[in-house]
Each structure stands twice: as C-alpha cells, then as structure tokens.
XYZ file of C-alpha atoms in Angstrom:
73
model
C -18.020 -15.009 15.335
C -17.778 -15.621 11.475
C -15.345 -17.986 10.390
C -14.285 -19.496 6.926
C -14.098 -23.241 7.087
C -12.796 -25.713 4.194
C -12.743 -29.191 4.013
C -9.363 -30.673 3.350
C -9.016 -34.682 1.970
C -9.990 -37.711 4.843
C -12.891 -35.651 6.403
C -10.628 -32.761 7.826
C -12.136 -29.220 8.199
C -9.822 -26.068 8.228
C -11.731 -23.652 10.570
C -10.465 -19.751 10.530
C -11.878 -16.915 12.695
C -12.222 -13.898 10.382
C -11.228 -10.715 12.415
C -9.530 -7.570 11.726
C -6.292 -8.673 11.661
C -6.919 -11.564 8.823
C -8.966 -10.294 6.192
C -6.763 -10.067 2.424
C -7.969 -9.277 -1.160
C -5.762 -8.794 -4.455
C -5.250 -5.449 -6.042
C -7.525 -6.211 -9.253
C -5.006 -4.092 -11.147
C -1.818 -5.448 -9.938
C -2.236 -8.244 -8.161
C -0.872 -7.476 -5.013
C -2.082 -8.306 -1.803
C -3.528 -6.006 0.677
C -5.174 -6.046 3.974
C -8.972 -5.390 4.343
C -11.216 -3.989 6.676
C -14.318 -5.966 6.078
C -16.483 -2.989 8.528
C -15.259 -0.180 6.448
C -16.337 -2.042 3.656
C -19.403 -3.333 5.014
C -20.662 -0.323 6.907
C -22.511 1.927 4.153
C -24.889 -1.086 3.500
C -24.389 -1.517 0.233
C -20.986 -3.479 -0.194
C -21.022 -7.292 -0.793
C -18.169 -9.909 -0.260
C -18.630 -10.913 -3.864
C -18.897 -7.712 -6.020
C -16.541 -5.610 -3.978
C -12.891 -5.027 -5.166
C -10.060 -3.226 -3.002
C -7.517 -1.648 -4.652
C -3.765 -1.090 -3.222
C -2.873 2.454 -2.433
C -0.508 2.835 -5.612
C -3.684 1.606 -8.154
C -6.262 3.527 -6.407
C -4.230 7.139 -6.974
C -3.554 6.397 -10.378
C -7.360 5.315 -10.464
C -8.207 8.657 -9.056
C -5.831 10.739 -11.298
C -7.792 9.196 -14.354
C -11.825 8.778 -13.194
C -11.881 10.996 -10.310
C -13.530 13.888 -9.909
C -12.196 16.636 -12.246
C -11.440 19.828 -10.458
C -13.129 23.184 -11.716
C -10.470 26.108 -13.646
C-alpha cells in the first residue's frame, strides 16, 4: 500500500491511502483539476511523479491540433 502522509501542528500525522479512486493533478494549461491514473502513467517505465504533467481533455486536443502529428496531403 502507498500512502501520502503529512504532519499537521501538535504531532498529528494525516495518513491517505493512494488508490485509483484518489489520485488528482492540475491541467498545467488551465488549471483545472482532473483525475489520474497513476498505472497508466507509470506503466511504460519511464514516467515520474515529479516531471509528469496531465493535461484535461479540452487542453490536450487543442495540444494535439497544434504539436501533433501532421497528417500527409
């Protein structure tokens, strides 16, 4: 089980399960928060926690209709 824990004033520890369910990020773009599925992320091997960014649906097609892959005419 992973878990995030953080310690709160007078000794007190917050202790969270992370599970499929719980995972967040913010849109980079827009700010808006969106659920994550850390083993989608994780899978290929070569995602990290810190230098991975998720975008929302809405910034990732505009994303794509400006850097994605051209299409041959």
């Amino acid at each position: 089980m992973f878990y995030v824990k953080e310690a709160l004033k007078d000794g007190v520890d917050v202790t969270v399960e992370i599970n499929d369910e719980n995972v967040f990020c913010r849109c980079p773009v827009c700010g808006k928060e969106i659920p994550v599925d850390l083993e989608s992320i994780l899978k290929e091997g070569d995602g990290d926690l810190f230098g991975t960014a998720v975008l929302c649906d809405e910034c990732a097609k505009g994303w794509m209709k400006n850097h994605g892959k051209k299409s041959e005419t």
